[in-house]
């Protein structure tokens, strides 16, 4: 892939993460992993952006805290789903 | 709603409710886009415990679907914020980046074409959680939408909202899904009103949330979730009258309160010569009123059963609903007295 600029890498990572999120998977955990991959791409992007503002990385830490909170919320929903359905397959959704 | 939460030994839900209110305030009043994103994240973090109680399978599936769509939308929103920041030019609002940012905010609201999760989730929630989802959760994406929107894109989205909200509700038997599609349609009106002015949006939103609160209170007190429960039961005449008034007010018929914000928006549309958009607004409103009247008609006249073993009386705590129906009828006339 031709990279003229570092921003193409971030867009590529972001796009791949979204692609895995919307693809048909068997497990829910793959979807949560793709969310974490998008978070990783945003982390990298944030890092490069903030390097141009005299290495001011505090916002990056705040972003990291919120993303970790969201990831743990996803995992707790996964645990709740396994407790009630027994597995994390998407095929066990039949109600709605 | 607060009485419901207090009586069921759910004091931790009060805590999450407080954080939910606070998160919207954080999101609206921040002076950078990053603060807006933080507010949206806290909103998600505090709403999920409100809707997931581990007593049935349905609530797990509901909270999972809600979490997946909302977290994807907010992560996309943050990425577009960063791209906007890195491009270092903020002067033109009608570009591709604003389309992407508006799309992620529309996905958070449940607007068409990102609406497919919304009737599913509404089907799995209780009435009070539905009320929170339909009213409070729309505030912060709407206001964020007003800060940076692409006019042509939003007008196209409004048309899709109106059409999908009206045509989607035609084949529904569940009351929750009916109100969900009605909510999608009203979202089209609200997005247009926020493009006009934020005060007008506030006016529309307050009246809409009052009407939805009346409807949801009525359904909650009678414990009704499906349409056949409306005309099988032996309801008192005044309960049916209340239902009639609330449904017609929600549809926007003239003597009732729900007509007023729609009137102002149509006034603006016609003065500024948006004729095609006016046509779409009118026609989709007609379809919605059709399916409301279909419900009320069968409740009042057509299937007039009075089963003696089911008896729905006017309960003690219905005085608020009666007062609000009175306000629905008389508010158009009373509002002319404001300017005297």
CSV table of C-alpha atoms in Angstrom, one decimal:
chain,number,residue,atom,x,y,z
A,1,UNK,CA,0.0,0.0,0.0
A,2,UNK,CA,1.4,3.4,-1.0
A,3,UNK,CA,1.7,5.6,2.0
A,4,UNK,CA,2.2,9.3,1.2
A,5,UNK,CA,1.4,10.4,4.7
A,6,UNK,CA,1.2,8.8,8.1
A,7,UNK,CA,-2.5,9.6,8.2
A,8,UNK,CA,-3.2,6.9,5.6
A,9,UNK,CA,-2.0,4.3,8.1
A,10,UNK,CA,-4.5,5.4,10.7
A,11,UNK,CA,-7.3,5.5,8.3
A,12,UNK,CA,-6.4,2.0,7.1
A,13,UNK,CA,-6.3,0.6,10.6
A,14,UNK,CA,-9.5,2.3,11.5
A,15,UNK,CA,-11.2,1.0,8.3
A,16,UNK,CA,-10.0,-2.6,9.0
A,17,UNK,CA,-11.2,-2.4,12.6
A,18,UNK,CA,-14.7,-1.3,11.4
A,19,UNK,CA,-14.7,-4.0,8.7
A,20,UNK,CA,-14.1,-6.7,11.3
A,21,UNK,CA,-16.8,-5.2,13.6
A,22,UNK,CA,-19.5,-5.4,10.9
A,23,UNK,CA,-18.5,-8.8,9.5
A,24,UNK,CA,-20.4,-11.9,10.4
A,25,UNK,CA,-18.5,-13.6,13.2
A,26,UNK,CA,-19.4,-16.6,15.3
A,27,UNK,CA,-18.3,-15.2,18.6
A,28,UNK,CA,-19.1,-11.9,20.3
A,29,UNK,CA,-15.5,-11.6,21.6
A,30,UNK,CA,-14.2,-11.0,18.0
A,31,UNK,CA,-16.5,-7.9,17.8
A,32,UNK,CA,-15.2,-6.6,21.2
A,33,UNK,CA,-11.6,-7.2,20.0
A,34,UNK,CA,-12.3,-5.2,16.8
A,35,UNK,CA,-13.5,-2.3,19.0
A,36,UNK,CA,-10.2,-2.5,20.9
A,37,UNK,CA,-8.3,-2.5,17.6
A,38,UNK,CA,-10.1,0.7,16.6
A,39,UNK,CA,-9.2,2.2,20.0
A,40,UNK,CA,-5.6,1.2,19.3
A,41,UNK,CA,-5.6,3.0,16.0
A,42,UNK,CA,-7.0,6.1,17.6
A,43,UNK,CA,-4.4,5.9,20.4
A,44,UNK,CA,-1.7,5.9,17.7
A,45,UNK,CA,-3.3,8.8,15.9
A,46,UNK,CA,-3.6,10.8,19.1
A,47,UNK,CA,0.0,10.1,19.9
A,48,UNK,CA,1.2,11.4,16.6
A,49,UNK,CA,-1.1,14.5,16.7
A,50,UNK,CA,-0.1,15.4,20.2
A,51,UNK,CA,3.6,15.1,19.3
A,52,UNK,CA,3.2,18.3,17.2
A,53,UNK,CA,1.8,20.2,20.2
A,54,UNK,CA,5.1,20.1,22.2
A,55,UNK,CA,4.6,16.5,23.5
A,56,UNK,CA,1.5,17.4,25.5
A,57,UNK,CA,0.2,13.8,26.3
A,58,UNK,CA,-2.3,14.4,29.0
A,59,UNK,CA,-5.3,14.2,26.8
A,60,UNK,CA,-4.0,10.8,25.6
A,61,UNK,CA,-4.2,9.5,29.1
A,62,UNK,CA,-7.7,10.7,29.6
A,63,UNK,CA,-8.7,9.1,26.3
A,64,UNK,CA,-7.0,5.8,27.4
A,65,UNK,CA,-9.0,5.8,30.7
A,66,UNK,CA,-12.3,6.2,28.9
A,67,UNK,CA,-11.6,3.6,26.3
A,68,UNK,CA,-10.5,1.1,28.9
A,69,UNK,CA,-13.8,1.8,30.8
A,70,UNK,CA,-15.7,1.1,27.7
A,71,UNK,CA,-13.8,-2.1,26.9
A,72,UNK,CA,-14.5,-3.4,30.4
A,73,UNK,CA,-18.2,-2.5,30.0
A,74,UNK,CA,-18.2,-4.6,26.9
A,75,UNK,CA,-16.6,-7.5,28.7
A,76,UNK,CA,-19.1,-7.3,31.5
A,77,UNK,CA,-21.9,-7.5,29.0
A,78,UNK,CA,-20.2,-10.5,27.5
A,79,UNK,CA,-20.0,-12.1,30.9
A,80,UNK,CA,-23.7,-11.4,31.5
A,81,UNK,CA,-24.6,-12.9,28.2
A,82,UNK,CA,-22.6,-16.1,28.9
A,83,UNK,CA,-24.3,-16.4,32.3
A,84,UNK,CA,-27.8,-16.2,30.7
A,85,UNK,CA,-27.3,-18.0,27.4
A,86,UNK,CA,-24.3,-20.2,28.1
A,87,UNK,CA,-22.1,-19.1,25.2
A,88,UNK,CA,-21.3,-16.0,23.3
A,89,UNK,CA,-22.5,-17.1,19.8
A,90,UNK,CA,-24.5,-14.6,17.8
A,91,UNK,CA,-26.9,-17.4,16.8
A,92,UNK,CA,-28.4,-17.5,20.3
A,93,UNK,CA,-30.1,-14.2,19.7
A,94,UNK,CA,-33.7,-15.1,18.9
A,95,UNK,CA,-35.8,-12.7,20.9
A,96,UNK,CA,-35.7,-9.5,19.1
B,1,UNK,CA,-40.8,7.4,37.2
B,2,UNK,CA,-38.8,8.2,40.3
B,3,UNK,CA,-41.5,6.6,42.5
B,4,UNK,CA,-41.0,3.4,40.5
B,5,UNK,CA,-37.3,3.4,41.0
B,6,UNK,CA,-37.6,4.2,44.7
B,7,UNK,CA,-40.2,1.6,45.5
B,8,UNK,CA,-38.3,-1.3,43.9
B,9,UNK,CA,-35.2,-1.1,46.2
B,10,UNK,CA,-33.2,0.2,43.3
B,11,UNK,CA,-31.1,2.9,44.9
B,12,UNK,CA,-28.1,2.1,42.7
B,13,UNK,CA,-30.3,3.0,39.8
B,14,UNK,CA,-30.7,6.4,41.2
B,15,UNK,CA,-26.9,6.7,41.2
B,16,UNK,CA,-26.7,5.8,37.5
B,17,UNK,CA,-29.6,8.1,36.7
B,18,UNK,CA,-27.7,11.0,38.3
B,19,UNK,CA,-24.6,10.2,36.3
B,20,UNK,CA,-26.7,10.0,33.1
B,21,UNK,CA,-28.1,13.5,33.7
B,22,UNK,CA,-24.7,14.8,34.4
B,23,UNK,CA,-23.1,13.2,31.3
B,24,UNK,CA,-25.5,15.1,29.1
B,25,UNK,CA,-24.6,18.3,30.8
B,26,UNK,CA,-20.9,17.5,30.3
B,27,UNK,CA,-21.4,16.8,26.7
B,28,UNK,CA,-23.4,19.9,25.9
B,29,UNK,CA,-21.4,22.5,27.9
B,30,UNK,CA,-17.9,21.5,26.9
B,31,UNK,CA,-15.7,23.9,24.9
B,32,UNK,CA,-13.9,21.3,22.9
B,33,UNK,CA,-15.0,18.3,20.8
B,34,UNK,CA,-13.1,16.0,23.1
B,35,UNK,CA,-15.2,17.0,26.0
B,36,UNK,CA,-18.3,16.2,24.0
B,37,UNK,CA,-16.9,12.7,23.3
B,38,UNK,CA,-16.2,12.2,27.0
B,39,UNK,CA,-19.9,13.1,27.8
B,40,UNK,CA,-21.1,10.6,25.2
B,41,UNK,CA,-18.9,7.9,26.7
B,42,UNK,CA,-20.2,8.5,30.3
B,43,UNK,CA,-23.7,8.5,28.9
B,44,UNK,CA,-23.2,5.0,27.5
B,45,UNK,CA,-21.4,3.8,30.7
B,46,UNK,CA,-24.3,5.0,32.9
B,47,UNK,CA,-27.2,3.9,30.7
B,48,UNK,CA,-26.1,0.3,30.4
B,49,UNK,CA,-26.6,-0.5,34.1
B,50,UNK,CA,-30.0,1.1,34.0
B,51,UNK,CA,-31.3,-1.2,31.3
B,52,UNK,CA,-29.7,-4.5,32.3
B,53,UNK,CA,-31.2,-6.4,35.1
B,54,UNK,CA,-30.3,-10.0,35.0
B,55,UNK,CA,-33.7,-11.4,35.4
B,56,UNK,CA,-34.4,-12.4,31.8
B,57,UNK,CA,-32.7,-13.2,28.6
B,58,UNK,CA,-34.2,-10.3,26.7
B,59,UNK,CA,-32.5,-7.6,28.8
B,60,UNK,CA,-29.1,-9.1,28.2
B,61,UNK,CA,-29.6,-9.1,24.4
B,62,UNK,CA,-31.0,-5.6,24.6
B,63,UNK,CA,-28.1,-4.2,26.5
B,64,UNK,CA,-25.6,-5.9,24.2
B,65,UNK,CA,-27.1,-4.5,21.1
B,66,UNK,CA,-27.3,-1.0,22.6
B,67,UNK,CA,-23.7,-1.2,23.7
B,68,UNK,CA,-22.4,-2.4,20.3
B,69,UNK,CA,-24.1,0.3,18.3
B,70,UNK,CA,-23.4,3.2,20.7
B,71,UNK,CA,-19.8,2.3,21.3
B,72,UNK,CA,-19.1,2.0,17.5
B,73,UNK,CA,-20.8,5.4,16.9
B,74,UNK,CA,-18.8,7.2,19.6
B,75,UNK,CA,-15.5,5.7,18.6
B,76,UNK,CA,-16.1,6.7,15.0
B,77,UNK,CA,-17.1,10.2,16.3
B,78,UNK,CA,-13.7,10.5,18.1
B,79,UNK,CA,-11.8,9.4,15.0
B,80,UNK,CA,-13.5,12.0,12.9
B,81,UNK,CA,-12.8,14.6,15.5
B,82,UNK,CA,-9.1,13.8,15.3
B,83,UNK,CA,-9.2,13.9,11.5
B,84,UNK,CA,-10.9,17.3,11.6
B,85,UNK,CA,-8.3,18.5,14.1
B,86,UNK,CA,-5.4,17.2,12.0
B,87,UNK,CA,-6.6,18.9,8.8
B,88,UNK,CA,-6.2,22.3,10.5
B,89,UNK,CA,-9.0,24.0,8.6
B,90,UNK,CA,-12.4,24.5,10.2
B,91,UNK,CA,-14.0,27.2,8.1
B,92,UNK,CA,-16.5,25.3,5.9
B,93,UNK,CA,-19.3,23.3,7.5
B,94,UNK,CA,-20.5,21.6,4.3
B,95,UNK,CA,-17.7,19.0,3.7
B,96,UNK,CA,-17.0,15.3,4.0
B,97,UNK,CA,-15.8,15.4,7.6
B,98,UNK,CA,-19.0,16.9,8.8
B,99,UNK,CA,-20.9,14.2,7.0
B,100,UNK,CA,-18.9,11.5,8.9
B,101,UNK,CA,-19.3,13.3,12.2
B,102,UNK,CA,-23.1,13.8,11.6
B,103,UNK,CA,-23.4,10.1,10.6
B,104,UNK,CA,-22.0,8.9,13.9
B,105,UNK,CA,-24.2,11.3,15.9
B,106,UNK,CA,-27.2,10.1,13.9
B,107,UNK,CA,-26.3,6.6,14.7
B,108,UNK,CA,-26.2,7.4,18.4
B,109,UNK,CA,-29.7,8.9,18.2
B,110,UNK,CA,-31.3,6.1,16.3
B,111,UNK,CA,-32.1,8.1,13.2
B,112,UNK,CA,-32.5,6.6,9.8
B,113,UNK,CA,-30.6,5.2,8.0
B,114,UNK,CA,-28.9,3.9,11.2
B,115,UNK,CA,-32.2,3.1,12.9
B,116,UNK,CA,-32.3,-0.7,12.7
B,117,UNK,CA,-31.2,-1.2,16.3
B,118,UNK,CA,-33.8,1.2,17.7
B,119,UNK,CA,-37.1,-0.8,17.4
B,120,UNK,CA,-35.3,-4.0,18.5
B,121,UNK,CA,-34.0,-2.4,21.7
B,122,UNK,CA,-37.2,-0.6,22.4
B,123,UNK,CA,-39.0,-4.0,22.3
B,124,UNK,CA,-36.8,-5.3,25.0
B,125,UNK,CA,-37.0,-2.5,27.5
B,126,UNK,CA,-39.6,-1.6,30.1
B,127,UNK,CA,-41.7,1.5,29.7
B,128,UNK,CA,-39.7,3.7,32.0
B,129,UNK,CA,-36.4,2.8,30.3
B,130,UNK,CA,-38.0,3.4,27.0
B,131,UNK,CA,-38.9,6.9,28.2
B,132,UNK,CA,-35.3,7.6,29.0
B,133,UNK,CA,-34.1,6.2,25.7
B,134,UNK,CA,-36.6,8.2,23.7
B,135,UNK,CA,-36.2,11.5,25.3
B,136,UNK,CA,-33.1,12.1,27.4
B,137,UNK,CA,-30.7,10.1,25.2
B,138,UNK,CA,-31.5,12.3,22.3
B,139,UNK,CA,-30.5,15.6,23.8
B,140,UNK,CA,-26.8,15.4,23.7
B,141,UNK,CA,-26.4,14.0,20.1
B,142,UNK,CA,-28.9,16.7,18.9
B,143,UNK,CA,-27.1,19.6,20.4
B,144,UNK,CA,-23.7,18.2,19.2
B,145,UNK,CA,-25.3,18.0,15.7
B,146,UNK,CA,-26.2,21.6,15.9
B,147,UNK,CA,-22.6,22.6,16.4
B,148,UNK,CA,-21.3,21.3,13.1
B,149,UNK,CA,-23.7,20.0,10.5
B,150,UNK,CA,-23.8,19.5,6.7
B,151,UNK,CA,-27.1,21.1,5.5
B,152,UNK,CA,-27.7,19.0,2.4
B,153,UNK,CA,-26.8,15.8,4.1
B,154,UNK,CA,-29.1,16.5,7.0
B,155,UNK,CA,-32.0,17.4,4.8
B,156,UNK,CA,-31.6,14.1,3.0
B,157,UNK,CA,-31.5,12.3,6.4
B,158,UNK,CA,-34.6,14.1,7.5
B,159,UNK,CA,-36.5,12.9,4.5
B,160,UNK,CA,-35.3,9.3,5.2
B,161,UNK,CA,-36.3,9.6,8.8
B,162,UNK,CA,-39.8,10.8,8.0
B,163,UNK,CA,-40.5,8.1,5.4
B,164,UNK,CA,-39.0,5.3,7.4
B,165,UNK,CA,-40.7,6.4,10.6
B,166,UNK,CA,-44.1,6.6,9.0
B,167,UNK,CA,-44.0,3.5,6.8
B,168,UNK,CA,-42.2,1.3,9.3
B,169,UNK,CA,-45.0,1.6,11.9
B,170,UNK,CA,-47.7,0.4,9.6
B,171,UNK,CA,-47.3,-3.3,10.2
B,172,UNK,CA,-46.6,-3.2,14.0
B,173,UNK,CA,-48.6,-4.8,16.7
B,174,UNK,CA,-46.4,-4.0,19.6
B,175,UNK,CA,-47.0,-0.7,21.3
B,176,UNK,CA,-43.3,-0.2,22.0
B,177,UNK,CA,-42.3,-0.6,18.4
B,178,UNK,CA,-45.1,1.7,17.3
B,179,UNK,CA,-43.8,4.4,19.6
B,180,UNK,CA,-40.3,3.7,18.4
B,181,UNK,CA,-41.2,4.4,14.8
B,182,UNK,CA,-43.2,7.4,15.8
B,183,UNK,CA,-40.0,8.6,17.7
B,184,UNK,CA,-38.0,8.1,14.5
B,185,UNK,CA,-40.5,10.3,12.6
B,186,UNK,CA,-40.4,13.0,15.2
B,187,UNK,CA,-36.6,12.9,15.1
B,188,UNK,CA,-36.9,14.1,11.5
B,189,UNK,CA,-38.9,17.1,12.7
B,190,UNK,CA,-36.5,17.7,15.5
B,191,UNK,CA,-33.4,17.6,13.3
B,192,UNK,CA,-35.0,20.2,11.0
B,193,UNK,CA,-36.0,22.4,13.9
B,194,UNK,CA,-32.4,22.3,15.2
B,195,UNK,CA,-31.2,23.5,11.8
B,196,UNK,CA,-33.6,26.5,12.2
B,197,UNK,CA,-32.8,27.6,15.7
B,198,UNK,CA,-31.9,25.9,19.0
B,199,UNK,CA,-34.8,27.6,20.8
B,200,UNK,CA,-37.3,26.1,18.4
B,201,UNK,CA,-35.7,22.7,19.0
B,202,UNK,CA,-36.0,23.1,22.7
B,203,UNK,CA,-39.7,24.0,22.4
B,204,UNK,CA,-40.4,21.0,20.1
B,205,UNK,CA,-38.4,18.7,22.3
B,206,UNK,CA,-40.1,19.7,25.6
B,207,UNK,CA,-43.6,19.3,24.1
B,208,UNK,CA,-42.6,16.0,22.5
B,209,UNK,CA,-41.2,14.6,25.7
B,210,UNK,CA,-44.3,15.8,27.6
B,211,UNK,CA,-46.5,13.9,25.2
B,212,UNK,CA,-44.4,10.8,25.2
B,213,UNK,CA,-44.4,10.9,29.0
B,214,UNK,CA,-48.2,11.0,29.1
B,215,UNK,CA,-48.5,8.1,26.7
B,216,UNK,CA,-45.9,6.0,28.5
B,217,UNK,CA,-47.4,6.8,31.9
B,218,UNK,CA,-50.7,5.6,30.6
B,219,UNK,CA,-49.3,2.4,29.2
B,220,UNK,CA,-47.2,1.8,32.3
B,221,UNK,CA,-50.1,2.2,34.7
B,222,UNK,CA,-52.2,-0.1,32.7
B,223,UNK,CA,-49.3,-2.5,32.1
B,224,UNK,CA,-49.9,-2.7,28.4
B,225,UNK,CA,-47.4,-3.7,25.8
B,226,UNK,CA,-49.3,-4.9,22.8
B,227,UNK,CA,-52.1,-3.5,20.7
B,228,UNK,CA,-54.6,-6.2,21.4
B,229,UNK,CA,-54.5,-5.3,25.0
B,230,UNK,CA,-56.0,-2.0,24.1
B,231,UNK,CA,-59.3,-3.2,22.9
B,232,UNK,CA,-59.7,-6.6,24.7
B,233,UNK,CA,-59.7,-5.2,28.1
B,234,UNK,CA,-62.7,-3.6,29.9
B,235,UNK,CA,-61.4,-0.1,30.1
B,236,UNK,CA,-63.3,2.7,31.6
B,237,UNK,CA,-64.5,5.3,29.1
B,238,UNK,CA,-62.2,8.0,30.5
B,239,UNK,CA,-59.1,5.9,30.0
B,240,UNK,CA,-60.0,5.5,26.4
B,241,UNK,CA,-60.6,9.2,26.0
B,242,UNK,CA,-57.2,9.9,27.5
B,243,UNK,CA,-55.7,7.5,25.1
B,244,UNK,CA,-57.5,9.2,22.2
B,245,UNK,CA,-56.4,12.7,23.2
B,246,UNK,CA,-52.8,11.6,23.7
B,247,UNK,CA,-52.5,9.7,20.5
B,248,UNK,CA,-54.0,12.6,18.4
B,249,UNK,CA,-51.8,15.1,20.2
B,250,UNK,CA,-48.7,13.0,19.3
B,251,UNK,CA,-49.8,12.8,15.7
B,252,UNK,CA,-50.1,16.6,15.5
B,253,UNK,CA,-53.8,17.3,15.0
B,254,UNK,CA,-54.9,20.9,15.5
B,255,UNK,CA,-56.8,21.5,18.7
B,256,UNK,CA,-54.2,19.5,20.7
B,257,UNK,CA,-50.8,20.5,22.1
B,258,UNK,CA,-48.8,18.5,19.6
B,259,UNK,CA,-49.9,20.7,16.7
B,260,UNK,CA,-48.1,23.8,18.0
B,261,UNK,CA,-44.4,23.0,17.3
B,262,UNK,CA,-45.3,21.4,14.0
B,263,UNK,CA,-47.2,24.5,13.0
B,264,UNK,CA,-44.2,26.7,13.7
B,265,UNK,CA,-41.9,24.5,11.7
B,266,UNK,CA,-44.3,24.4,8.7
B,267,UNK,CA,-44.6,28.2,8.9
B,268,UNK,CA,-40.8,28.4,8.6
B,269,UNK,CA,-40.8,25.9,5.7
B,270,UNK,CA,-43.4,27.8,3.7
B,271,UNK,CA,-42.0,31.2,4.3
B,272,UNK,CA,-38.6,30.1,3.1
B,273,UNK,CA,-40.0,28.2,0.1
B,274,UNK,CA,-39.1,24.6,1.0
B,275,UNK,CA,-42.1,23.3,-0.8
B,276,UNK,CA,-40.9,19.7,-1.5
B,277,UNK,CA,-39.9,19.2,2.1
B,278,UNK,CA,-43.2,20.5,3.3
B,279,UNK,CA,-45.0,18.0,1.1
B,280,UNK,CA,-43.0,15.2,2.6
B,281,UNK,CA,-43.6,16.4,6.2
B,282,UNK,CA,-47.3,16.5,5.5
B,283,UNK,CA,-47.7,13.2,3.8
B,284,UNK,CA,-45.7,11.3,6.4
B,285,UNK,CA,-47.7,12.9,9.2
B,286,UNK,CA,-50.9,11.7,7.5
B,287,UNK,CA,-49.6,8.1,7.5
B,288,UNK,CA,-48.8,8.3,11.2
B,289,UNK,CA,-52.2,9.7,12.1
B,290,UNK,CA,-53.7,6.9,10.1
B,291,UNK,CA,-52.2,4.2,12.2
B,292,UNK,CA,-52.9,6.0,15.4
B,293,UNK,CA,-56.6,6.4,14.5
B,294,UNK,CA,-56.7,2.7,13.5
B,295,UNK,CA,-55.8,1.8,17.1
B,296,UNK,CA,-58.2,4.2,18.7
B,297,UNK,CA,-61.0,3.4,16.3
B,298,UNK,CA,-60.9,-0.3,17.2
B,299,UNK,CA,-60.6,0.6,20.9
B,300,UNK,CA,-63.6,2.9,20.9
B,301,UNK,CA,-66.1,1.6,18.4
B,302,UNK,CA,-65.3,-1.4,16.4
B,303,UNK,CA,-64.2,-4.1,18.9
B,304,UNK,CA,-66.3,-2.9,21.7
B,305,UNK,CA,-65.8,-5.8,24.1
B,306,UNK,CA,-66.5,-5.4,27.8
B,307,UNK,CA,-65.2,-8.6,29.3
B,308,UNK,CA,-66.4,-9.0,32.8
B,309,UNK,CA,-63.5,-10.8,34.2
B,310,UNK,CA,-60.9,-8.1,33.3
B,311,UNK,CA,-61.8,-4.7,34.8
B,312,UNK,CA,-59.4,-1.8,34.3
B,313,UNK,CA,-60.5,1.0,36.6
B,314,UNK,CA,-59.3,4.5,37.0
B,315,UNK,CA,-56.7,4.1,39.5
B,316,UNK,CA,-55.8,6.5,42.3
B,317,UNK,CA,-52.7,7.9,40.7
B,318,UNK,CA,-54.3,8.9,37.4
B,319,UNK,CA,-54.9,12.5,38.4
B,320,UNK,CA,-51.6,13.5,36.8
B,321,UNK,CA,-52.6,11.9,33.5
B,322,UNK,CA,-56.0,13.6,33.6
B,323,UNK,CA,-54.4,17.0,34.2
B,324,UNK,CA,-52.0,16.4,31.4
B,325,UNK,CA,-54.8,15.5,29.0
B,326,UNK,CA,-56.5,18.7,30.0
B,327,UNK,CA,-53.4,20.6,29.2
B,328,UNK,CA,-53.2,18.8,25.9
B,329,UNK,CA,-56.6,20.0,24.9
B,330,UNK,CA,-56.4,23.6,26.2
B,331,UNK,CA,-52.8,24.6,25.7
B,332,UNK,CA,-53.3,26.0,22.2
B,333,UNK,CA,-55.9,28.4,23.5
B,334,UNK,CA,-54.0,29.2,26.7
B,335,UNK,CA,-50.8,29.9,24.8
B,336,UNK,CA,-52.5,32.8,23.1
B,337,UNK,CA,-52.9,34.4,26.5
B,338,UNK,CA,-49.1,34.6,27.0
B,339,UNK,CA,-48.7,37.5,24.8
B,340,UNK,CA,-51.5,39.6,26.2
